[in-house]
Short mmCIF file of C-alpha atoms in Angstrom, two decimals:
data_model
loop_
_atom_site.label_atom_id
_atom_site.label_comp_id
_atom_site.label_asym_id
_atom_site.label_seq_id
_atom_site.Cartn_x
_atom_site.Cartn_y
_atom_site.Cartn_z
CA MET A 92 85.88 20.23 -5.36
CA ALA A 93 83.82 23.00 -6.79
CA THR A 94 85.10 26.40 -5.89
CA ASN A 95 82.53 28.98 -5.10
CA PRO A 96 84.01 32.48 -5.17
CA GLY A 97 81.48 33.67 -2.58
CA TRP A 98 82.09 30.84 -0.12
CA LEU A 99 84.71 32.51 2.05
CA GLN A 100 82.97 35.85 1.74
CA GLN A 101 79.78 34.27 3.13
CA ARG A 102 81.59 32.73 6.08
CA ILE A 103 83.71 35.75 6.85
CA PRO A 104 81.51 38.68 5.87
CA ILE A 105 84.23 41.31 5.59
CA SER A 106 84.84 43.01 2.27
CA PRO A 107 88.46 43.52 1.15
CA GLU A 108 87.85 47.27 1.47
CA GLN A 109 86.77 46.92 5.09
CA LEU A 110 89.75 44.70 5.80
CA ARG A 111 92.11 47.22 4.24
CA GLU A 112 90.56 50.03 6.23
CA PHE A 113 90.72 47.96 9.41
CA THR A 114 94.40 47.10 9.10
CA ASN A 115 95.57 50.08 7.17
CA GLU A 116 95.97 52.67 9.86
CA PRO A 117 98.13 55.45 8.42
CA VAL A 118 101.49 55.28 10.13
CA PRO A 119 103.24 58.58 10.87
CA ASN A 120 106.48 59.13 9.02
CA HIS A 121 108.66 59.12 12.10
CA LEU A 122 108.03 55.38 12.42
CA LYS A 123 110.38 54.94 9.47
CA ARG A 124 113.18 55.70 11.89
CA TRP A 125 114.30 52.49 13.48
CA TRP A 126 114.25 53.63 17.09
CA PHE A 127 110.52 54.16 16.75
CA ALA A 128 110.05 50.52 15.82
CA LEU A 129 111.21 49.40 19.25
CA GLY A 130 107.66 48.48 20.28
CA GLY A 131 107.29 45.98 17.46
CA THR A 132 110.64 44.39 18.34
CA PRO A 133 109.65 42.95 21.75
CA ALA A 134 106.31 41.88 20.23
CA LEU A 135 108.13 39.91 17.52
CA LEU A 136 110.55 38.47 20.06
CA PHE A 137 107.61 37.50 22.29
CA MET A 138 106.09 35.51 19.43
CA GLY A 139 109.41 33.71 19.06
CA GLN A 140 109.48 33.02 22.81
CA ILE A 141 106.03 31.41 22.60
CA ILE A 142 107.05 29.16 19.71
CA THR A 143 110.40 28.09 21.21
CA GLY A 144 108.78 27.84 24.66
CA ILE A 145 106.14 25.42 23.39
CA LEU A 146 108.89 23.33 21.79
CA LEU A 147 110.96 23.27 25.00
CA ALA A 148 107.86 22.33 27.02
CA MET A 149 107.67 19.10 25.02
CA TYR A 150 110.76 17.85 26.88
CA TYR A 151 111.01 19.93 30.05
CA GLN A 152 109.93 18.27 33.32
CA PRO A 153 109.26 20.67 36.21
CA SER A 154 110.30 18.71 39.28
CA MET A 155 113.34 18.85 41.56
CA LEU A 156 114.34 15.33 40.53
CA THR A 157 113.96 15.73 36.77
CA ALA A 158 114.19 19.41 35.80
CA TYR A 159 117.98 19.67 35.51
CA GLU A 160 118.30 16.35 33.68
CA SER A 161 115.54 17.32 31.23
CA VAL A 162 117.30 20.62 30.43
CA ARG A 163 120.57 18.73 29.98
CA GLN A 164 118.74 16.33 27.66
CA ILE A 165 117.33 19.24 25.63
CA THR A 166 120.77 20.86 25.45
CA GLU A 167 122.80 17.76 24.63
CA ASP A 168 120.64 14.90 23.32
CA VAL A 169 117.57 16.22 21.50
CA SER A 170 118.09 17.16 17.82
CA PHE A 171 118.59 20.92 17.59
CA GLY A 172 117.74 21.16 21.30
CA TRP A 173 120.76 23.41 21.87
CA TYR A 174 119.49 25.70 19.09
CA ILE A 175 115.90 25.94 20.36
CA ARG A 176 117.13 26.54 23.92
CA GLY A 177 119.66 29.09 22.67
CA LEU A 178 116.95 30.95 20.75
CA HIS A 179 114.70 30.96 23.83
CA LYS A 180 117.43 32.17 26.15
CA TRP A 181 118.76 34.87 23.84
CA GLY A 182 115.22 35.79 22.81
CA ALA A 183 114.48 36.52 26.46
CA THR A 184 117.63 38.62 26.80
CA LEU A 185 116.86 40.66 23.68
CA MET A 186 113.18 41.01 24.58
CA ILE A 187 114.01 42.48 27.98
CA ALA A 188 116.56 44.81 26.40
CA ALA A 189 114.03 45.85 23.72
CA VAL A 190 111.28 46.52 26.27
CA ILE A 191 113.69 48.68 28.30
CA LEU A 192 114.84 50.58 25.18
CA HIS A 193 111.23 51.05 24.05
CA GLN A 194 110.32 52.44 27.44
CA MET A 195 113.33 54.77 27.37
CA ARG A 196 112.32 55.99 23.91
CA VAL A 197 108.75 56.66 25.13
CA PHE A 198 110.12 58.43 28.21
CA PHE A 199 112.61 60.68 26.45
CA THR A 200 110.20 61.64 23.67
CA GLY A 201 107.52 62.45 26.25
CA ALA A 202 105.08 60.10 24.53
CA TYR A 203 103.59 59.15 27.93
CA ARG A 204 102.08 62.61 28.37
CA ALA A 205 98.35 63.36 28.28
CA PRO A 206 96.24 61.72 26.97
CA ARG A 207 98.48 58.65 26.91
CA GLU A 208 99.10 58.22 30.65
CA LEU A 209 97.14 54.98 30.83
CA ASN A 210 99.14 53.43 28.04
CA TRP A 211 102.33 54.22 29.98
CA VAL A 212 100.80 52.38 32.95
CA ILE A 213 100.01 49.38 30.71
CA GLY A 214 103.58 49.56 29.40
CA MET A 215 104.92 49.52 32.97
CA GLY A 216 102.77 46.44 33.60
CA LEU A 217 104.36 44.85 30.53
CA LEU A 218 107.87 45.69 31.75
CA ILE A 219 107.19 44.05 35.11
CA CYS A 220 105.57 40.97 33.52
CA THR A 221 108.56 40.66 31.17
CA LEU A 222 111.07 40.85 34.04
CA LEU A 223 109.05 38.32 36.07
CA THR A 224 108.92 35.98 33.08
CA GLY A 225 112.71 36.24 32.81
CA PHE A 226 113.10 35.54 36.54
CA THR A 227 110.75 32.53 36.57
CA GLY A 228 112.40 31.31 33.36
CA TYR A 229 115.93 31.02 34.69
CA SER A 230 114.53 29.50 37.87
CA LEU A 231 113.24 26.53 35.87
CA VAL A 232 116.64 25.16 34.86
CA TYR A 233 117.23 24.03 38.47
CA GLU A 234 120.88 24.93 38.39
CA GLN A 235 122.51 26.75 41.31
CA LEU A 236 121.47 30.15 39.95
CA SER A 237 117.88 28.93 39.60
CA TYR A 238 117.64 27.61 43.14
CA TRP A 239 119.23 30.57 44.90
CA GLY A 240 117.50 33.03 42.60
CA ALA A 241 114.13 31.56 43.53
CA THR A 242 115.06 31.58 47.22
CA VAL A 243 116.26 35.19 47.18
CA GLY A 244 113.25 36.25 45.07
CA ALA A 245 110.78 34.66 47.47
CA ASN A 246 112.52 36.23 50.47
CA ILE A 247 112.41 39.63 48.76
CA ALA A 248 108.64 39.13 48.52
CA ASP A 249 108.69 38.17 52.21
CA ASN A 250 110.14 41.60 53.05
CA VAL A 251 107.08 43.38 51.63
CA PRO A 252 105.06 44.66 54.60
CA VAL A 253 101.67 43.03 55.41
CA VAL A 254 101.27 40.71 52.39
CA GLY A 255 104.91 39.60 52.12
CA SER A 256 104.63 36.33 54.01
CA LEU A 257 101.54 35.34 52.02
CA LEU A 258 103.30 36.18 48.73
CA LYS A 259 106.30 34.05 49.67
CA GLN A 260 104.13 31.11 50.70
CA LEU A 261 102.10 31.32 47.50
CA LEU A 262 105.22 31.51 45.35
CA LEU A 263 107.21 28.71 46.99
CA ALA A 264 104.21 26.59 48.03
CA GLY A 265 105.72 26.56 51.52
CA GLU A 266 108.12 28.28 53.90
CA VAL A 267 111.13 27.08 51.92
CA TYR A 268 111.85 25.72 48.46
CA ASN A 269 110.15 22.32 48.24
CA GLU A 270 108.88 19.69 45.79
CA HIS A 271 105.89 21.85 44.78
CA THR A 272 107.93 24.99 44.08
CA LEU A 273 109.12 24.24 40.55
CA SER A 274 105.68 23.42 39.20
CA ARG A 275 104.42 26.77 40.50
CA PHE A 276 107.28 28.63 38.82
CA TYR A 277 106.60 26.68 35.64
CA ILE A 278 102.90 27.47 35.50
CA ILE A 279 103.59 31.14 36.28
CA HIS A 280 106.30 31.28 33.59
CA ALA A 281 104.51 29.33 30.87
CA ALA A 282 100.83 30.13 31.44
CA VAL A 283 100.01 32.97 33.84
CA LEU A 284 102.54 35.59 32.70
CA PRO A 285 102.30 34.93 28.94
CA VAL A 286 98.49 35.25 29.07
CA LEU A 287 98.85 38.46 31.07
CA ILE A 288 101.37 39.77 28.55
CA ILE A 289 99.06 38.94 25.63
CA LEU A 290 96.14 40.73 27.31
CA LEU A 291 98.28 43.76 28.14
CA VAL A 292 99.76 43.91 24.63
CA ALA A 293 96.24 43.73 23.16
CA LEU A 294 95.20 46.60 25.43
CA HIS A 295 98.40 48.50 24.63
CA ILE A 296 97.84 48.26 20.86
CA THR A 297 94.12 49.06 21.20
CA MET A 298 95.02 52.24 23.07
CA ILE A 299 97.53 53.18 20.36
CA ARG A 300 94.89 52.58 17.67
CA LEU A 301 92.32 54.63 19.57
CA GLN A 302 94.64 57.55 20.28
CA GLY A 303 97.01 57.33 17.36
CA VAL A 304 100.74 57.49 17.98
CA THR A 305 102.31 60.78 18.96
CA GLU A 306 103.33 62.55 15.77
CA PHE A 307 106.77 63.93 15.32
CA ARG A 308 108.09 66.02 12.52
CA PHE A 309 111.80 66.14 12.11
CA GLU A 310 113.62 69.20 10.88
CA ASP A 311 114.89 67.56 7.71
CA GLU A 312 111.39 66.66 6.53
CA PRO A 313 109.95 68.92 3.81
CA GLU A 314 106.71 70.64 4.85
CA ASP A 315 104.71 69.47 1.85
CA LYS A 316 105.53 65.79 2.25
CA PRO A 317 102.66 63.55 3.39
CA ARG A 318 102.81 63.07 7.14
CA SER A 319 102.04 59.39 7.09
CA PHE A 320 102.43 56.20 5.11
CA ASN A 321 100.34 53.04 4.92
CA PHE A 322 100.65 50.27 7.47
CA PHE A 323 100.19 47.72 4.71
CA PRO A 324 102.50 47.01 3.07
CA ASP A 325 105.05 49.69 4.02
CA HIS A 326 105.22 49.36 7.79
CA LEU A 327 104.64 45.61 7.62
CA TYR A 328 107.77 45.38 5.45
CA THR A 329 109.71 47.29 8.09
CA GLU A 330 108.51 44.83 10.75
CA LEU A 331 109.36 41.91 8.47
CA ILE A 332 112.89 43.24 8.00
CA ILE A 333 113.22 43.67 11.77
CA GLY A 334 111.90 40.13 12.30
CA LEU A 335 114.36 38.60 9.86
CA SER A 336 117.25 40.62 11.30
CA LEU A 337 116.30 39.41 14.78
CA LEU A 338 116.32 35.81 13.60
CA VAL A 339 119.82 36.30 12.19
CA ILE A 340 121.03 37.95 15.42
CA LEU A 341 119.42 35.26 17.60
CA THR A 342 120.87 32.44 15.51
CA THR A 343 124.31 34.01 15.61
CA LEU A 344 124.11 34.36 19.39
CA ALA A 345 122.71 30.83 19.87
CA VAL A 346 125.62 29.43 17.85
CA ALA A 347 128.42 31.69 19.07
CA VAL A 348 127.39 31.94 22.75
CA PRO A 349 125.30 28.79 23.37
CA ALA A 350 123.07 28.56 26.42
CA HIS A 351 125.18 26.67 28.91
CA LEU A 352 124.22 24.67 31.96
CA GLY A 353 125.62 25.63 35.36
CA PRO A 354 126.14 23.22 38.24
CA PRO A 355 122.89 21.57 39.43
CA ALA A 356 121.02 23.11 42.35
CA ASP A 357 122.48 22.31 45.78
CA PRO A 358 120.18 23.45 48.58
CA LEU A 359 123.04 22.91 51.06
CA SER A 360 125.51 25.39 49.64
CA THR A 361 125.32 28.75 47.94
CA PRO A 362 128.16 29.17 45.40
CA GLU A 363 130.97 31.49 46.47
CA ILE A 364 130.27 33.77 43.51
CA ILE A 365 126.64 34.09 42.53
CA LYS A 366 124.84 36.69 40.46
CA PRO A 367 121.41 36.81 38.86
CA GLU A 368 120.88 37.51 35.14
CA TRP A 369 122.09 40.95 34.01
CA PHE A 370 118.67 42.56 34.17
CA PHE A 371 118.58 42.10 37.95
CA TYR A 372 122.12 43.39 38.60
CA VAL A 373 120.68 46.75 39.67
CA ALA A 374 118.38 45.18 42.25
CA PHE A 375 121.11 42.77 43.40
CA ARG A 376 123.57 45.60 44.04
CA TRP A 377 120.85 47.62 45.77
CA LEU A 378 120.20 44.67 48.09
CA LYS A 379 123.88 44.60 49.02
CA LEU A 380 123.86 48.30 49.88
CA PHE A 381 120.79 48.44 52.10
CA PRO A 382 119.21 46.14 54.69
CA GLY A 383 116.33 43.91 53.54
CA THR A 384 113.13 45.84 54.19
CA ALA A 385 114.70 49.23 53.39
CA ALA A 386 116.02 47.91 50.07
CA VAL A 387 112.72 46.27 49.14
CA LEU A 388 110.63 49.30 50.12
CA SER A 389 112.88 51.74 48.26
CA MET A 390 112.76 49.55 45.13
CA GLY A 391 108.97 49.44 45.49
CA LEU A 392 108.91 53.23 45.74
CA VAL A 393 110.94 53.52 42.54
CA VAL A 394 108.38 51.30 40.79
CA VAL A 395 105.47 53.37 42.13
CA VAL A 396 107.15 56.59 40.94
CA MET A 397 107.68 55.03 37.50
CA PHE A 398 103.99 54.05 37.28
CA ALA A 399 102.91 57.52 38.40
CA TRP A 400 105.46 59.44 36.31
CA PRO A 401 102.97 60.86 33.74
CA TRP A 402 101.08 62.56 36.58
CA ILE A 403 104.21 63.64 38.45
CA ASP A 404 105.56 65.11 35.21
CA GLY A 405 102.18 66.73 34.56
CA ALA A 406 102.27 68.42 37.97
CA ILE A 407 105.79 69.72 37.33
CA ARG A 408 104.81 71.05 33.91
CA ARG A 409 101.72 72.79 35.25
CA ARG A 410 104.00 74.86 37.46
CA GLN A 411 106.70 75.36 34.86
CA PRO A 412 105.19 74.76 31.41
CA SER A 413 108.51 74.85 29.60
CA SER A 414 110.28 72.61 32.09
CA GLU A 415 112.06 69.58 30.71
CA LEU A 416 112.92 68.36 34.16
CA SER A 417 111.78 64.86 33.21
CA VAL A 418 114.59 64.62 30.65
CA TRP A 419 117.18 65.41 33.33
CA PHE A 420 115.46 63.05 35.73
CA GLY A 421 115.55 60.35 33.05
CA ILE A 422 119.24 60.92 32.32
CA ILE A 423 120.09 60.61 36.03
CA ALA A 424 117.97 57.46 36.33
CA VAL A 425 119.59 55.86 33.28
CA LEU A 426 123.09 56.72 34.56
CA ALA A 427 122.22 55.26 37.97
CA ILE A 428 120.93 52.05 36.38
CA ILE A 429 124.02 51.72 34.19
CA GLY A 430 126.30 52.57 37.12
CA LEU A 431 124.83 49.96 39.48
CA THR A 432 124.73 47.35 36.70
CA VAL A 433 128.38 47.87 35.76
CA TRP A 434 129.42 47.94 39.43
CA GLU A 435 127.72 44.57 40.00
CA ALA A 436 129.16 43.16 36.77
CA VAL A 437 132.81 43.96 37.48
CA VAL A 438 133.17 42.86 41.12
CA ALA A 439 133.14 39.32 42.52
CA HIS A 440 131.18 40.28 45.65
CA MET B 300 71.28 56.33 25.59
CA THR B 301 70.27 59.94 26.14
CA PRO B 302 70.41 61.46 29.61
CA HIS B 303 66.62 61.56 29.50
CA ASP B 304 66.41 57.76 29.53
CA VAL B 305 68.34 57.38 32.72
CA ALA B 306 67.05 60.44 34.54
CA ALA B 307 65.91 59.70 38.07
CA PRO B 308 62.30 60.59 38.89
CA GLY B 309 61.92 64.18 40.00
CA PRO B 310 60.85 65.05 43.53
CA ASP B 311 57.12 65.12 42.62
CA GLU B 312 57.13 61.98 40.49
CA PRO B 313 56.24 58.84 42.42
CA ILE B 314 58.88 56.18 42.18
CA GLU B 315 57.34 53.21 40.49
CA ARG B 316 57.08 49.94 42.35
CA ARG B 317 58.48 48.13 39.33
CA THR B 318 61.58 50.34 39.28
CA VAL B 319 62.23 49.66 42.95
CA LEU B 320 61.74 45.92 42.57
CA GLY B 321 63.89 45.91 39.42
CA GLY B 322 66.64 47.79 41.22
CA MET B 323 66.48 45.43 44.18
CA ALA B 324 66.63 42.40 41.91
CA GLY B 325 69.61 43.90 40.11
CA MET B 326 71.38 44.53 43.39
CA GLY B 327 70.55 41.01 44.49
CA VAL B 328 72.10 39.56 41.36
CA ALA B 329 75.18 41.78 41.74
CA LEU B 330 75.59 40.77 45.40
CA GLY B 331 75.13 37.11 44.49
CA LEU B 332 77.77 37.33 41.78
CA ALA B 333 80.17 39.19 44.07
CA GLY B 334 79.57 36.60 46.77
CA THR B 335 80.19 33.74 44.38
CA ALA B 336 83.36 35.35 43.06
CA GLY B 337 84.54 36.02 46.60
CA GLY B 338 83.78 32.47 47.68
CA LEU B 339 85.59 30.96 44.71
CA GLY B 340 88.49 33.35 45.31
CA TRP B 341 88.67 32.24 48.94
CA ILE B 342 88.62 28.56 47.94
CA ALA B 343 91.36 29.21 45.35
CA SER B 344 93.52 31.05 47.91
CA GLN B 345 93.07 28.19 50.42
CA PHE B 346 94.03 25.73 47.69
CA LEU B 347 97.12 27.75 46.78
CA TYR B 348 98.17 28.37 50.37
CA PRO B 349 100.36 25.45 51.37
CA ALA B 350 99.53 23.28 54.36
CA GLY B 351 101.37 24.98 57.19
CA GLY B 352 103.16 23.99 60.34
CA ARG B 353 106.26 21.83 60.46
CA PRO B 354 106.59 19.52 63.43
CA THR B 355 109.88 19.39 65.31
CA ALA B 356 111.63 16.71 67.35
CA TRP B 357 114.60 16.46 69.73
CA LEU B 358 117.36 14.50 68.04
CA TYR B 359 120.65 13.19 69.36
CA VAL B 360 123.79 15.01 68.16
CA ALA B 361 126.89 13.82 70.04
CA ILE B 362 128.33 12.99 73.44
CA ALA B 363 128.78 16.44 74.94
CA ARG B 364 132.30 15.92 76.30
CA ASP B 365 133.51 14.67 72.89
CA ILE B 366 133.39 18.24 71.60
CA PRO B 367 136.25 20.23 73.13
CA LYS B 368 136.08 23.95 73.85
CA GLY B 369 136.58 25.81 70.57
CA GLY B 370 135.56 22.72 68.63
CA SER B 371 132.64 22.52 66.25
CA LEU B 372 130.80 20.10 64.04
CA SER B 373 128.42 20.53 61.16
CA TYR B 374 125.08 18.84 61.56
CA THR B 375 122.52 18.19 58.83
CA GLY B 376 118.92 18.08 60.03
CA PRO B 377 116.42 15.53 58.72
CA THR B 378 114.84 18.06 56.34
CA GLY B 379 118.24 18.99 54.93
CA GLU B 380 119.13 22.18 56.82
CA LYS B 381 122.78 22.66 57.67
CA ILE B 382 123.56 23.60 61.27
CA ALA B 383 126.91 24.56 62.77
CA ILE B 384 127.21 23.36 66.38
CA ALA B 385 130.13 24.83 68.35
CA ARG B 386 131.35 24.68 71.94
CA GLN B 387 132.37 28.00 73.47
CA GLY B 388 132.67 27.20 77.18
CA GLU B 389 133.80 24.52 79.62
CA THR B 390 131.20 24.57 82.37
CA GLY B 391 129.64 21.37 81.05
CA ALA B 392 126.22 23.01 80.89
CA VAL B 393 124.17 23.38 77.74
CA GLU B 394 125.08 27.10 77.67
CA ASP B 395 128.55 26.06 76.47
CA PHE B 396 127.08 25.10 73.12
CA VAL B 397 125.57 27.05 70.28
CA ALA B 398 123.70 25.66 67.25
CA LEU B 399 123.60 28.14 64.40
CA SER B 400 121.51 27.86 61.27
CA SER B 401 123.55 28.27 58.10
CA THR B 402 120.67 30.06 56.41
CA CYS B 403 121.38 33.78 56.09
CA PRO B 404 118.59 35.77 57.80
CA HIS B 405 118.79 38.40 55.04
CA LEU B 406 117.35 36.60 52.01
CA GLY B 407 117.84 32.91 52.68
CA CYS B 408 121.15 31.97 51.03
CA GLN B 409 123.59 29.59 52.75
CA VAL B 410 126.48 31.05 54.72
CA HIS B 411 129.82 29.26 54.94
CA TRP B 412 132.62 29.40 57.48
CA GLU B 413 135.75 31.32 56.46
CA SER B 414 138.42 30.02 58.83
CA VAL B 415 141.01 32.66 57.81
CA ARG B 416 138.76 35.56 58.76
CA GLN B 417 136.96 33.63 61.51
CA ARG B 418 133.53 34.49 60.21
CA PHE B 419 130.47 33.10 58.47
CA PHE B 420 130.05 34.70 55.04
CA CYS B 421 126.96 34.91 52.81
CA PRO B 422 127.99 35.23 49.12
CA CYS B 423 124.61 36.53 47.94
CA HIS B 424 124.70 40.03 49.40
CA ASN B 425 127.97 40.13 51.34
CA GLY B 426 126.60 39.43 54.82
CA ALA B 427 129.14 38.41 57.50
CA PHE B 428 128.65 36.97 61.01
CA ASP B 429 131.01 36.40 63.93
CA PRO B 430 131.51 32.88 65.39
CA SER B 431 128.52 33.29 67.68
CA GLY B 432 126.28 34.20 64.75
CA ILE B 433 126.00 37.93 65.32
CA ALA B 434 126.00 39.94 62.09
CA THR B 435 129.08 42.11 61.62
CA GLU B 436 128.92 43.30 57.99
CA GLY B 437 126.55 43.81 55.10
CA PRO B 438 122.76 44.11 55.04
CA PRO B 439 122.23 41.69 57.97
CA ALA B 440 124.46 43.87 60.20
CA GLN B 441 122.57 47.01 59.16
CA ALA B 442 119.28 45.31 59.93
CA LYS B 443 120.68 43.68 63.12
CA GLN B 444 119.78 40.16 61.97
CA SER B 445 121.78 37.33 63.49
CA LEU B 446 122.00 33.71 62.39
CA SER B 447 119.06 31.93 63.97
CA ARG B 448 119.78 29.45 66.75
CA TYR B 449 118.36 26.01 67.33
CA PRO B 450 117.40 24.92 70.86
CA LEU B 451 119.86 22.49 72.48
CA LYS B 452 119.71 20.38 75.64
CA ILE B 453 122.02 18.00 77.49
CA GLN B 454 120.58 14.82 78.96
CA ASP B 455 122.79 12.22 80.66
CA GLY B 456 125.83 13.79 79.03
CA LEU B 457 124.31 13.58 75.56
CA LEU B 458 123.70 16.66 73.41
CA PHE B 459 120.29 16.95 71.73
CA ILE B 460 118.96 19.46 69.21
CA GLU B 461 115.39 20.44 68.34
CA VAL B 462 114.92 20.47 64.54
CA PRO B 463 112.04 20.24 62.05
CA ILE B 464 111.23 16.71 60.92
CA PRO B 465 109.74 15.69 57.57
CA THR B 466 106.00 15.38 57.14
CA GLY B 467 103.98 13.43 54.59
CA THR B 468 105.46 11.49 51.73
CA GLY B 469 106.84 14.35 49.66
CA ALA B 470 109.19 15.78 52.28
CA ALA B 471 110.70 12.38 52.99
CA THR B 472 112.22 12.09 49.55
#
């Protein structure tokens, strides 16, 4: 085949210079510090989730009669099924942790402040989508945790005033868990939420590119040093190193703590000791402390406050420009989250 | 576009017929699109909203006098719900009996009977209920939610209960 050097150039009319300019956003120096690469981490993990998720979907069968058996088959019979499932499960765990850490980093560095309020809102949307993907994911296994998790989740939705009943019906495809429920959870987990996440991430990154990341200068940096470095190849190498490290961590976890299979769902009995995945411990403990609607409304209020925080913080800082009240607020919130999580983790009931 | 391009006609300038017609056509298109989107949205929501209404039927449970005072039995309805039926009196009337759903009114988990503490307990969020189904601890007690009761009747000495029955082919499996 004759090679024409201009062939590709004709089809994709972008010059190498344009391409370099397009991808080569100067990256501020502070991104060399690892805790500033926490946004790339969930993005990398999400890519892994898509790949392992597609592989798992080749065997998974979303119905009450077949779901549990198909997960058992993946775990025990299919070649490397245990590994793919382990990667997917631990990938979800790490992704949720990374999203939370990223959000904490943004919060405590005040990176949500004007003009980046909207990107904080997009980030909140991503946090919620990520948590919902985790929830719908463990509901698919159709073990006891899946069944009762789905039931409790739908009834939490039911406690939302006005639209609650509709939400529950739409989620379960009925008043109670039935033969159409699993396929809804599956389509939400594997199609609706991932597409939403991709759109939100695209928006999130576009906003960052438009506004540039918040620049920090640390005390130990010499004044005359350039304030940024190139995305390609420098920052890409950082991301590559993070990606490879994640693969090592995920593999270690998948081998050392393999994804197990609990007892199959039994609609007739709730296990004596039942807890959701760790990222819902806070909500689970909260639901034990307060009656249904009060617990659901107060959790909703917390979410609304989190969405609106850039404006709440702005109002506080207009009154007291030097106030760092948000840092104290954040510390209290983090301690409360840790406290409730540990409380739920250490007790049987 | 400069502001000049979109400036509305001043008070003395006559509004052109073409502008008005163009605006009306634009609004018409917008309304049509909104209507179409709304209609499709409505159809989608109807499609997603499950067919409602579950029929019920009176089903035979036991010979009433076979259950002594203080006795109970667990009954499984045709759609799989677990029901605790207990006798609390000796008048022989239907008021002696109570049929309690085992579904916790808080968030839908299954309660179980703890004979040592003489209570129904929900392991999900620590709800507890006394033998007649009234909430005593946990979120259900705070919200004053009791275990729901099923209607009972006695006919010719036989105890009957009204429970949901399966519909269609799917529910029968």
